[in-house]
Amino acid sequence: MVKNYILDTNVLIHDPYCIFKFEDNNLIIPFPVIEEIDKLKTRSDKVAKSAREVARILDGLREKMSLQKGVKLPNEGTLKILAIEKNDPRYKMPSYLGESKDNFILYYALYLKEVEKDLKTIIVSKDLNLRIKADALGIESQDYLSDKIDIKLLPDGYIIIDEPTKALETKDVYTLSELDLDCELYPNTYLKYGEKLLRYNKKKQLFEKIFVNFNTEIFGIKPRSAEQVFALDALLDPDIPFVTLVGIAGTGKTLLALAAGLYNILEKKLYNRLLISKPVIPMGKDIGYIPGNIEEKMRPWLQSIYDNLDFLFKGKGKRPEEYLTKKDLMEIEVLSYIRGRTIPNQYMIVDEAQNLTPGEVKTILTRVGEGTKIVLTGDPYQIDNPYLDSSSNGLVYAASKFKEIELAANITMKKGERSELATISAEIL
């Protein structure tokens, strides 16, 4: 049955192409949303880029038919921009609704419920508070679900069998029948089978011995858990150009990524440079208010990176930031400016990637050139972006979408190694 879906501004900004993903239903964009899109397009950040893209899409549709009357979409749905007076005789705006944009969206929903009683009206918004208000007014509402991935269904990326039921002979390759595993296996799934550390080769349908183990030392650090062994193996392997490390704070995600990156650049000479970035989610003033060049502006957000670099270079008699920058071995990248770039032969780390949208992760991954390895790290339960959650963020989305791809590996890191207090805090707070 055809429904009326009213789109909030944040849904259009989150995914400018969302209007093509509602099948054969009626999409309604309230006029106040168009006004807000117009205001947002003048900013100088990723929100502005999405706003301009929304405007371009709507302008292209406008050439086919009037947006006021309704434009037929490729999926047989209809898109309409609706403009109504708050004192429309068919349904006047209730006195308890103020003049905010959110309240106008609620009014449009109440209006459509009244004048189109034969169609179900649903508000689609990533704003939790707006959805609560809608429920209080008897209006059906929902989050934008097209790019949501249930984090509970994300594979860990490894299997641990500490006490196997049968002994295996010592060799480098094992068949599935020898291991007697009864589970779905994705490319680059790791296995700890007793003392054996293996990785699944999907093409050959075999588990192969990995050469990273608990005694492997990279920049003075050794893996402390099986998941850290697996993460380090994936990070060091140039045949796996995309690695996602998903886990709680203190599991060693950033430290391992940096150590592997430095080893691959300084020792193995596999990449030209370490490229580091992090989403800028300000807790007050935006990046533009901080004086200095890009490195100085980004420093407050990348302090955890610098702390880890100091730790890795401890005792080496070098200041890592000065040494790497002077030799052109490290570059700070502002994600807002990455569109249009091609990034070849670099080891790229995007920290706190849980604050990226799926669309932003796509933009980053499509910038990767030949010979580049990219690592996304983050904790899906510590999200600062108000319109993302543990299932809709770009980190989890990308890790899930790439689970069948041989070029990628995901390791879900659960065991905290920072300190006992940090681990307990991550679990109970």
GROMACS .gro file of C-alpha atoms in nm:
model
  429
    1MET     CA    1   0.000   0.000   0.000
    2VAL     CA    2   0.130   0.345  -0.095
    3LYS     CA    3   0.233   0.566   0.198
    4ASN     CA    4   0.323   0.932   0.247
    5TYR     CA    5   0.680   0.970   0.374
    6ILE     CA    6   0.776   1.316   0.503
    7LEU     CA    7   1.153   1.368   0.489
    8ASP     CA    8   1.340   1.566   0.753
    9THR     CA    9   1.642   1.779   0.658
   10ASN     CA   10   1.888   1.551   0.837
   11VAL     CA   11   1.783   1.253   0.622
   12LEU     CA   12   1.854   1.445   0.301
   13ILE     CA   13   2.190   1.563   0.437
   14HIS     CA   14   2.277   1.212   0.556
   15ASP     CA   15   2.202   1.065   0.212
   16PRO     CA   16   2.115   1.307  -0.071
   17TYR     CA   17   2.006   1.011  -0.283
   18CYS     CA   18   1.758   0.884  -0.026
   19ILE     CA   19   1.466   1.005  -0.238
   20PHE     CA   20   1.530   0.715  -0.476
   21LYS     CA   21   1.512   0.451  -0.200
   22PHE     CA   22   1.148   0.455  -0.089
   23GLU     CA   23   1.007   0.229  -0.360
   24ASP     CA   24   0.667   0.329  -0.505
   25ASN     CA   25   0.560   0.560  -0.220
   26ASN     CA   26   0.488   0.933  -0.201
   27LEU     CA   27   0.780   1.141  -0.075
   28ILE     CA   28   0.694   1.478   0.074
   29ILE     CA   29   0.958   1.744   0.137
   30PRO     CA   30   0.810   2.029   0.345
   31PHE     CA   31   0.892   2.378   0.220
   32PRO     CA   32   1.071   2.468   0.550
   33VAL     CA   33   1.313   2.181   0.481
   34ILE     CA   34   1.400   2.335   0.143
   35GLU     CA   35   1.466   2.665   0.319
   36GLU     CA   36   1.698   2.493   0.565
   37ILE     CA   37   1.881   2.315   0.282
   38ASP     CA   38   1.931   2.656   0.120
   39LYS     CA   39   2.088   2.794   0.439
   40LEU     CA   40   2.316   2.493   0.486
   41LYS     CA   41   2.464   2.503   0.134
   42THR     CA   42   2.668   2.817   0.212
   43ARG     CA   43   2.871   2.647   0.485
   44SER     CA   44   3.222   2.518   0.415
   45ASP     CA   45   3.196   2.162   0.543
   46LYS     CA   46   3.061   1.821   0.449
   47VAL     CA   47   2.706   1.929   0.541
   48ALA     CA   48   2.723   2.202   0.278
   49LYS     CA   49   2.838   1.952   0.014
   50SER     CA   50   2.539   1.730   0.088
   51ALA     CA   51   2.305   2.031   0.082
   52ARG     CA   52   2.435   2.136  -0.260
   53GLU     CA   53   2.397   1.781  -0.387
   54VAL     CA   54   2.035   1.774  -0.268
   55ALA     CA   55   1.971   2.101  -0.452
   56ARG     CA   56   2.127   1.961  -0.773
   57ILE     CA   57   1.915   1.646  -0.756
   58LEU     CA   58   1.594   1.843  -0.700
   59ASP     CA   59   1.681   2.085  -0.978
   60GLY     CA   60   1.733   1.793  -1.217
   61LEU     CA   61   1.394   1.648  -1.124
   62ARG     CA   62   1.231   1.990  -1.158
   63GLU     CA   63   1.321   1.994  -1.528
   64LYS     CA   64   1.102   1.687  -1.584
   65MET     CA   65   0.788   1.804  -1.404
   66SER     CA   66   0.663   2.048  -1.143
   67LEU     CA   67   0.783   1.964  -0.792
   68GLN     CA   68   0.465   2.124  -0.661
   69LYS     CA   69   0.243   1.882  -0.854
   70GLY     CA   70   0.473   1.585  -0.805
   71VAL     CA   71   0.756   1.426  -1.001
   72LYS     CA   72   0.750   1.058  -1.095
   73LEU     CA   73   1.065   0.883  -0.972
   74PRO     CA   74   1.245   0.590  -1.143
   75ASN     CA   75   1.115   0.350  -0.876
   76GLU     CA   76   0.754   0.451  -0.956
   77GLY     CA   77   0.731   0.667  -0.645
   78THR     CA   78   0.638   1.034  -0.647
   79LEU     CA   79   0.827   1.330  -0.502
   80LYS     CA   80   0.651   1.650  -0.407
   81ILE     CA   81   0.758   1.969  -0.232
   82LEU     CA   82   0.466   2.076  -0.017
   83ALA     CA   83   0.402   2.435   0.091
   84ILE     CA   84   0.105   2.502   0.318
   85GLU     CA   85  -0.013   2.795   0.529
   86LYS     CA   86  -0.020   2.742   0.902
   87ASN     CA   87  -0.378   2.873   0.897
   88ASP     CA   88  -0.493   2.652   0.609
   89PRO     CA   89  -0.872   2.615   0.647
   90ARG     CA   90  -0.847   2.237   0.601
   91TYR     CA   91  -0.623   2.202   0.909
   92LYS     CA   92  -0.491   2.493   1.111
   93MET     CA   93  -0.159   2.473   1.291
   94PRO     CA   94  -0.223   2.382   1.656
   95SER     CA   95  -0.139   2.662   1.901
   96TYR     CA   96   0.093   2.437   2.102
   97LEU     CA   97   0.335   2.402   1.808
   98GLY     CA   98   0.597   2.676   1.798
   99GLU     CA   99   0.776   2.827   1.499
  100SER     CA  100   1.071   2.585   1.487
  101LYS     CA  101   1.149   2.379   1.178
  102ASP     CA  102   1.078   2.055   1.365
  103ASN     CA  103   0.735   2.178   1.465
  104PHE     CA  104   0.656   2.274   1.107
  105ILE     CA  105   0.740   1.917   1.000
  106LEU     CA  106   0.502   1.788   1.266
  107TYR     CA  107   0.236   2.027   1.138
  108TYR     CA  108   0.282   1.902   0.780
  109ALA     CA  109   0.236   1.546   0.906
  110LEU     CA  110  -0.080   1.638   1.098
  111TYR     CA  111  -0.207   1.823   0.791
  112LEU     CA  112  -0.154   1.523   0.560
  113LYS     CA  113  -0.318   1.289   0.810
  114GLU     CA  114  -0.624   1.513   0.801
  115VAL     CA  115  -0.653   1.584   0.426
  116GLU     CA  116  -0.531   1.243   0.297
  117LYS     CA  117  -0.693   1.008   0.545
  118ASP     CA  118  -0.675   0.709   0.309
  119LEU     CA  119  -0.292   0.713   0.311
  120LYS     CA  120  -0.065   0.638   0.604
  121THR     CA  121   0.166   0.934   0.684
  122ILE     CA  122   0.512   0.866   0.826
  123ILE     CA  123   0.786   1.112   0.927
  124VAL     CA  124   1.139   0.994   0.843
  125SER     CA  125   1.399   1.163   1.061
  126LYS     CA  126   1.734   1.089   1.219
  127ASP     CA  127   1.642   1.326   1.502
  128LEU     CA  128   1.541   1.110   1.798
  129ASN     CA  129   1.365   1.397   1.974
  130LEU     CA  130   1.151   1.474   1.669
  131ARG     CA  131   1.048   1.108   1.653
  132ILE     CA  132   0.949   1.127   2.022
  133LYS     CA  133   0.740   1.439   1.957
  134ALA     CA  134   0.574   1.268   1.662
  135ASP     CA  135   0.480   0.971   1.877
  136ALA     CA  136   0.331   1.204   2.138
  137LEU     CA  137   0.109   1.352   1.866
  138GLY     CA  138   0.001   1.014   1.732
  139ILE     CA  139   0.216   1.043   1.416
  140GLU     CA  140   0.407   0.741   1.296
  141SER     CA  141   0.779   0.807   1.258
  142GLN     CA  142   1.095   0.612   1.185
  143ASP     CA  143   1.469   0.646   1.143
  144TYR     CA  144   1.620   0.632   0.794
  145LEU     CA  145   1.702   0.263   0.773
  146SER     CA  146   1.838   0.210   0.423
  147ASP     CA  147   2.202   0.208   0.536
  148LYS     CA  148   2.160   0.052   0.880
  149ILE     CA  149   2.351  -0.265   0.962
  150ASP     CA  150   2.267  -0.463   1.275
  151ILE     CA  151   2.597  -0.451   1.463
  152LYS     CA  152   2.507  -0.781   1.633
  153LEU     CA  153   2.530  -0.948   1.291
  154LEU     CA  154   2.877  -0.810   1.215
  155PRO     CA  155   3.121  -1.105   1.210
  156ASP     CA  156   3.408  -1.081   1.459
  157GLY     CA  157   3.652  -1.173   1.185
  158TYR     CA  158   3.799  -1.462   1.383
  159ILE     CA  159   3.720  -1.788   1.561
  160ILE     CA  160   3.893  -1.890   1.882
  161ILE     CA  161   3.906  -2.257   1.986
  162ASP     CA  162   4.140  -2.271   2.282
  163GLU     CA  163   4.082  -2.642   2.352
  164PRO     CA  164   4.024  -2.825   2.022
  165THR     CA  165   3.872  -3.172   2.034
  166LYS     CA  166   4.134  -3.325   1.807
  167ALA     CA  167   4.506  -3.285   1.757
  168LEU     CA  168   4.645  -3.172   1.424
  169GLU     CA  169   4.978  -3.250   1.269
  170THR     CA  170   5.219  -2.959   1.239
  171LYS     CA  171   5.206  -2.799   0.892
  172ASP     CA  172   5.131  -2.467   0.722
  173VAL     CA  173   4.797  -2.549   0.553
  174TYR     CA  174   4.481  -2.721   0.676
  175THR     CA  175   4.166  -2.826   0.494
  176LEU     CA  176   3.818  -2.749   0.628
  177SER     CA  177   3.753  -3.117   0.690
  178GLU     CA  178   4.066  -3.143   0.907
  179LEU     CA  179   3.947  -2.855   1.126
  180ASP     CA  180   3.585  -2.975   1.132
  181LEU     CA  181   3.440  -2.623   1.151
  182ASP     CA  182   3.064  -2.586   1.131
  183CYS     CA  183   3.013  -2.213   1.064
  184GLU     CA  184   2.997  -1.964   0.780
  185LEU     CA  185   3.344  -1.854   0.674
  186TYR     CA  186   3.426  -1.522   0.511
  187PRO     CA  187   3.751  -1.430   0.335
  188ASN     CA  188   4.039  -1.359   0.576
  189THR     CA  189   3.862  -1.509   0.876
  190TYR     CA  190   4.125  -1.586   1.140
  191LEU     CA  191   4.137  -1.897   1.355
  192LYS     CA  192   4.313  -1.977   1.682
  193TYR     CA  193   4.302  -2.354   1.702
  194GLY     CA  194   4.480  -2.441   2.022
  195GLU     CA  195   4.826  -2.294   1.968
  196LYS     CA  196   4.787  -2.270   1.590
  197LEU     CA  197   4.718  -1.927   1.435
  198LEU     CA  198   4.561  -1.948   1.089
  199ARG     CA  199   4.382  -1.738   0.825
  200TYR     CA  200   4.116  -1.856   0.582
  201ASN     CA  201   4.196  -1.838   0.210
  202LYS     CA  202   3.856  -1.826   0.043
  203LYS     CA  203   3.987  -1.896  -0.307
  204LYS     CA  204   4.175  -2.208  -0.203
  205GLN     CA  205   3.918  -2.310   0.062
  206LEU     CA  206   4.206  -2.360   0.305
  207PHE     CA  207   4.328  -2.226   0.639
  208GLU     CA  208   4.688  -2.110   0.613
  209LYS     CA  209   4.941  -2.045   0.887
  210ILE     CA  210   5.008  -1.678   0.963
  211PHE     CA  211   5.355  -1.562   1.055
  212VAL     CA  212   5.254  -1.307   1.315
  213ASN     CA  213   5.238  -1.455   1.665
  214PHE     CA  214   5.255  -1.353   2.030
  215ASN     CA  215   5.634  -1.305   2.001
  216THR     CA  216   5.617  -1.072   1.701
  217GLU     CA  217   5.756  -0.731   1.798
  218ILE     CA  218   5.682  -0.416   1.597
  219PHE     CA  219   5.820  -0.084   1.722
  220GLY     CA  220   5.871  -0.226   2.068
  221ILE     CA  221   5.520  -0.367   2.111
  222LYS     CA  222   5.397  -0.726   2.106
  223PRO     CA  223   5.036  -0.842   2.068
  224ARG     CA  224   4.881  -0.934   2.401
  225SER     CA  225   4.575  -1.125   2.280
  226ALA     CA  226   4.470  -1.342   1.986
  227GLU     CA  227   4.262  -1.060   1.840
  228GLN     CA  228   4.567  -0.829   1.850
  229VAL     CA  229   4.770  -1.099   1.671
  230PHE     CA  230   4.504  -1.120   1.401
  231ALA     CA  231   4.477  -0.740   1.373
  232LEU     CA  232   4.855  -0.703   1.338
  233ASP     CA  233   4.867  -0.972   1.069
  234ALA     CA  234   4.598  -0.795   0.864
  235LEU     CA  235   4.763  -0.456   0.915
  236LEU     CA  236   5.102  -0.581   0.797
  237ASP     CA  237   4.975  -0.767   0.489
  238PRO     CA  238   4.986  -0.551   0.171
  239ASP     CA  239   4.750  -0.799   0.001
  240ILE     CA  240   4.473  -0.680   0.234
  241PRO     CA  241   4.441  -0.311   0.139
  242PHE     CA  242   4.134  -0.243   0.356
  243VAL     CA  243   4.123  -0.321   0.729
  244THR     CA  244   3.857  -0.225   0.982
  245LEU     CA  245   3.929  -0.249   1.355
  246VAL     CA  246   3.607  -0.228   1.555
  247GLY     CA  247   3.624  -0.232   1.931
  248ILE     CA  248   3.588  -0.066   2.267
  249ALA     CA  249   3.834   0.191   2.401
  250GLY     CA  250   4.169   0.054   2.514
  251THR     CA  251   4.184  -0.253   2.288
  252GLY     CA  252   4.489  -0.119   2.102
  253LYS     CA  253   4.326  -0.035   1.769
  254THR     CA  254   4.507   0.294   1.705
  255LEU     CA  255   4.840   0.184   1.852
  256LEU     CA  256   4.853  -0.131   1.638
  257ALA     CA  257   4.750   0.058   1.324
  258LEU     CA  258   5.024   0.318   1.377
  259ALA     CA  259   5.290   0.060   1.463
  260ALA     CA  260   5.211  -0.147   1.153
  261GLY     CA  261   5.200   0.165   0.937
  262LEU     CA  262   5.540   0.288   1.057
  263TYR     CA  263   5.693  -0.059   1.016
  264ASN     CA  264   5.561  -0.090   0.660
  265ILE     CA  265   5.693   0.256   0.572
  266LEU     CA  266   6.024   0.277   0.758
  267GLU     CA  267   6.135  -0.088   0.755
  268LYS     CA  268   5.967  -0.260   0.460
  269LYS     CA  269   5.941   0.052   0.238
  270LEU     CA  270   5.601  -0.059   0.107
  271TYR     CA  271   5.437   0.284   0.120
  272ASN     CA  272   5.556   0.640   0.065
  273ARG     CA  273   5.386   0.809   0.356
  274LEU     CA  274   5.164   0.773   0.661
  275LEU     CA  275   4.840   0.963   0.603
  276ILE     CA  276   4.637   1.025   0.919
  277SER     CA  277   4.295   1.175   0.972
  278LYS     CA  278   3.999   1.180   1.204
  279PRO     CA  279   3.644   1.315   1.171
  280VAL     CA  280   3.615   1.662   1.321
  281ILE     CA  281   3.309   1.654   1.545
  282PRO     CA  282   3.345   1.976   1.745
  283MET     CA  283   3.226   1.995   2.105
  284GLY     CA  284   3.225   2.375   2.079
  285LYS     CA  285   3.390   2.591   1.817
  286ASP     CA  286   3.458   2.449   1.473
  287ILE     CA  287   3.804   2.389   1.325
  288GLY     CA  288   3.806   2.725   1.147
  289TYR     CA  289   3.832   2.914   1.476
  290ILE     CA  290   4.165   2.751   1.566
  291PRO     CA  291   4.463   2.956   1.440
  292GLY     CA  292   4.748   2.808   1.239
  293ASN     CA  293   4.802   2.568   0.951
  294ILE     CA  294   4.616   2.241   0.895
  295GLU     CA  295   4.839   2.044   1.132
  296GLU     CA  296   4.792   2.302   1.409
  297LYS     CA  297   4.416   2.318   1.352
  298MET     CA  298   4.384   1.939   1.358
  299ARG     CA  299   4.611   1.880   1.657
  300PRO     CA  300   4.338   1.892   1.927
  301TRP     CA  301   4.147   1.618   1.744
  302LEU     CA  302   4.459   1.411   1.673
  303GLN     CA  303   4.621   1.432   2.015
  304SER     CA  304   4.558   1.061   2.076
  305ILE     CA  305   4.754   0.988   1.756
  306TYR     CA  306   5.048   1.200   1.874
  307ASP     CA  307   5.037   1.032   2.216
  308ASN     CA  308   5.064   0.690   2.052
  309LEU     CA  309   5.349   0.808   1.827
  310ASP     CA  310   5.538   0.934   2.134
  311PHE     CA  311   5.489   0.594   2.294
  312LEU     CA  312   5.616   0.407   1.985
  313PHE     CA  313   5.924   0.630   1.949
  314LYS     CA  314   6.007   0.622   2.319
  315GLY     CA  315   6.376   0.547   2.367
  316LYS     CA  316   6.461   0.599   2.000
  317GLY     CA  317   6.601   0.949   2.057
  318LYS     CA  318   6.367   1.110   1.804
  319ARG     CA  319   6.066   1.336   1.827
  320PRO     CA  320   5.824   1.143   1.604
  321GLU     CA  321   5.621   1.437   1.480
  322GLU     CA  322   5.927   1.640   1.382
  323TYR     CA  323   6.115   1.340   1.237
  324LEU     CA  324   5.827   1.208   1.024
  325THR     CA  325   5.718   1.550   0.899
  326LYS     CA  326   6.073   1.660   0.812
  327LYS     CA  327   6.130   1.346   0.604
  328ASP     CA  328   5.786   1.385   0.442
  329LEU     CA  329   5.678   1.051   0.589
  330MET     CA  330   5.361   1.173   0.759
  331GLU     CA  331   5.073   1.392   0.642
  332ILE     CA  332   4.762   1.512   0.819
  333GLU     CA  333   4.450   1.498   0.602
  334VAL     CA  334   4.130   1.697   0.664
  335LEU     CA  335   3.847   1.471   0.549
  336SER     CA  336   3.639   1.772   0.445
  337TYR     CA  337   3.889   1.833   0.161
  338ILE     CA  338   3.942   1.475   0.044
  339ARG     CA  339   3.682   1.478  -0.235
  340GLY     CA  340   3.850   1.486  -0.575
  341ARG     CA  341   4.186   1.354  -0.451
  342THR     CA  342   4.357   1.035  -0.560
  343ILE     CA  343   4.577   0.882  -0.291
  344PRO     CA  344   4.837   0.632  -0.423
  345ASN     CA  345   5.106   0.435  -0.236
  346GLN     CA  346   5.017   0.555   0.112
  347TYR     CA  347   4.926   0.394   0.443
  348MET     CA  348   4.611   0.577   0.551
  349ILE     CA  349   4.460   0.561   0.899
  350VAL     CA  350   4.119   0.713   0.974
  351ASP     CA  351   4.073   0.710   1.351
  352GLU     CA  352   3.732   0.740   1.522
  353ALA     CA  353   3.565   0.633   1.197
  354GLN     CA  354   3.243   0.556   1.386
  355ASN     CA  355   3.165   0.929   1.353
  356LEU     CA  356   3.150   0.904   0.973
  357THR     CA  357   2.834   0.838   0.776
  358PRO     CA  358   2.826   0.552   0.524
  359GLY     CA  359   2.834   0.811   0.245
  360GLU     CA  360   3.148   0.973   0.389
  361VAL     CA  361   3.324   0.637   0.417
  362LYS     CA  362   3.235   0.570   0.052
  363THR     CA  363   3.389   0.906  -0.044
  364ILE     CA  364   3.712   0.818   0.140
  365LEU     CA  365   3.741   0.465   0.000
  366THR     CA  366   3.684   0.583  -0.356
  367ARG     CA  367   3.984   0.817  -0.321
  368VAL     CA  368   4.222   0.525  -0.267
  369GLY     CA  369   4.475   0.484  -0.549
  370GLU     CA  370   4.703   0.197  -0.647
  371GLY     CA  371   4.928   0.066  -0.373
  372THR     CA  372   4.743   0.236  -0.086
  373LYS     CA  373   4.629   0.058   0.230
  374ILE     CA  374   4.351   0.213   0.436
  375VAL     CA  375   4.266   0.134   0.797
  376LEU     CA  376   3.948   0.246   0.972
  377THR     CA  377   3.942   0.226   1.351
  378GLY     CA  378   3.669   0.312   1.599
  379ASP     CA  379   3.434   0.227   1.881
  380PRO     CA  380   3.072   0.205   1.757
  381TYR     CA  381   2.945   0.265   2.109
  382GLN     CA  382   3.118   0.602   2.149
  383ILE     CA  383   2.961   0.820   1.881
  384ASP     CA  384   2.961   1.199   1.891
  385ASN     CA  385   2.759   1.252   1.571
  386PRO     CA  386   2.398   1.309   1.689
  387TYR     CA  387   2.248   1.140   1.381
  388LEU     CA  388   2.447   0.815   1.394
  389ASP     CA  389   2.429   0.513   1.619
  390SER     CA  390   2.606   0.178   1.659
  391SER     CA  391   2.426   0.034   1.357
  392SER     CA  392   2.415   0.329   1.115
  393ASN     CA  393   2.772   0.460   1.133
  394GLY     CA  394   3.012   0.431   0.841
  395LEU     CA  395   3.265   0.209   1.023
  396VAL     CA  396   3.020  -0.075   1.094
  397TYR     CA  397   2.849  -0.025   0.756
  398ALA     CA  398   3.177  -0.061   0.564
  399ALA     CA  399   3.298  -0.356   0.773
  400SER     CA  400   2.974  -0.542   0.707
  401LYS     CA  401   2.955  -0.459   0.335
  402PHE     CA  402   3.313  -0.581   0.280
  403LYS     CA  403   3.281  -0.908   0.473
  404GLU     CA  404   3.261  -1.111   0.149
  405ILE     CA  405   3.550  -0.926  -0.019
  406GLU     CA  406   3.897  -1.084  -0.028
  407LEU     CA  407   4.066  -0.742  -0.026
  408ALA     CA  408   3.932  -0.667   0.322
  409ALA     CA  409   3.958  -0.790   0.679
  410ASN     CA  410   3.765  -0.690   0.989
  411ILE     CA  411   3.872  -0.761   1.346
  412THR     CA  412   3.630  -0.694   1.629
  413MET     CA  413   3.845  -0.620   1.932
  414LYS     CA  414   3.688  -0.694   2.269
  415LYS     CA  415   3.971  -0.738   2.519
  416GLY     CA  416   4.088  -0.412   2.672
  417GLU     CA  417   4.465  -0.379   2.719
  418ARG     CA  418   4.502  -0.016   2.832
  419SER     CA  419   4.438  -0.088   3.198
  420GLU     CA  420   4.199  -0.288   3.414
  421LEU     CA  421   4.016   0.034   3.508
  422ALA     CA  422   3.977   0.139   3.142
  423THR     CA  423   3.840  -0.202   3.046
  424ILE     CA  424   3.587  -0.212   3.330
  425SER     CA  425   3.482   0.149   3.256
  426ALA     CA  426   3.418   0.064   2.889
  427GLU     CA  427   3.198  -0.227   2.998
  428ILE     CA  428   2.988  -0.077   3.277
  429LEU     CA  429   2.958   0.295   3.203
   0.00000   0.00000   0.00000
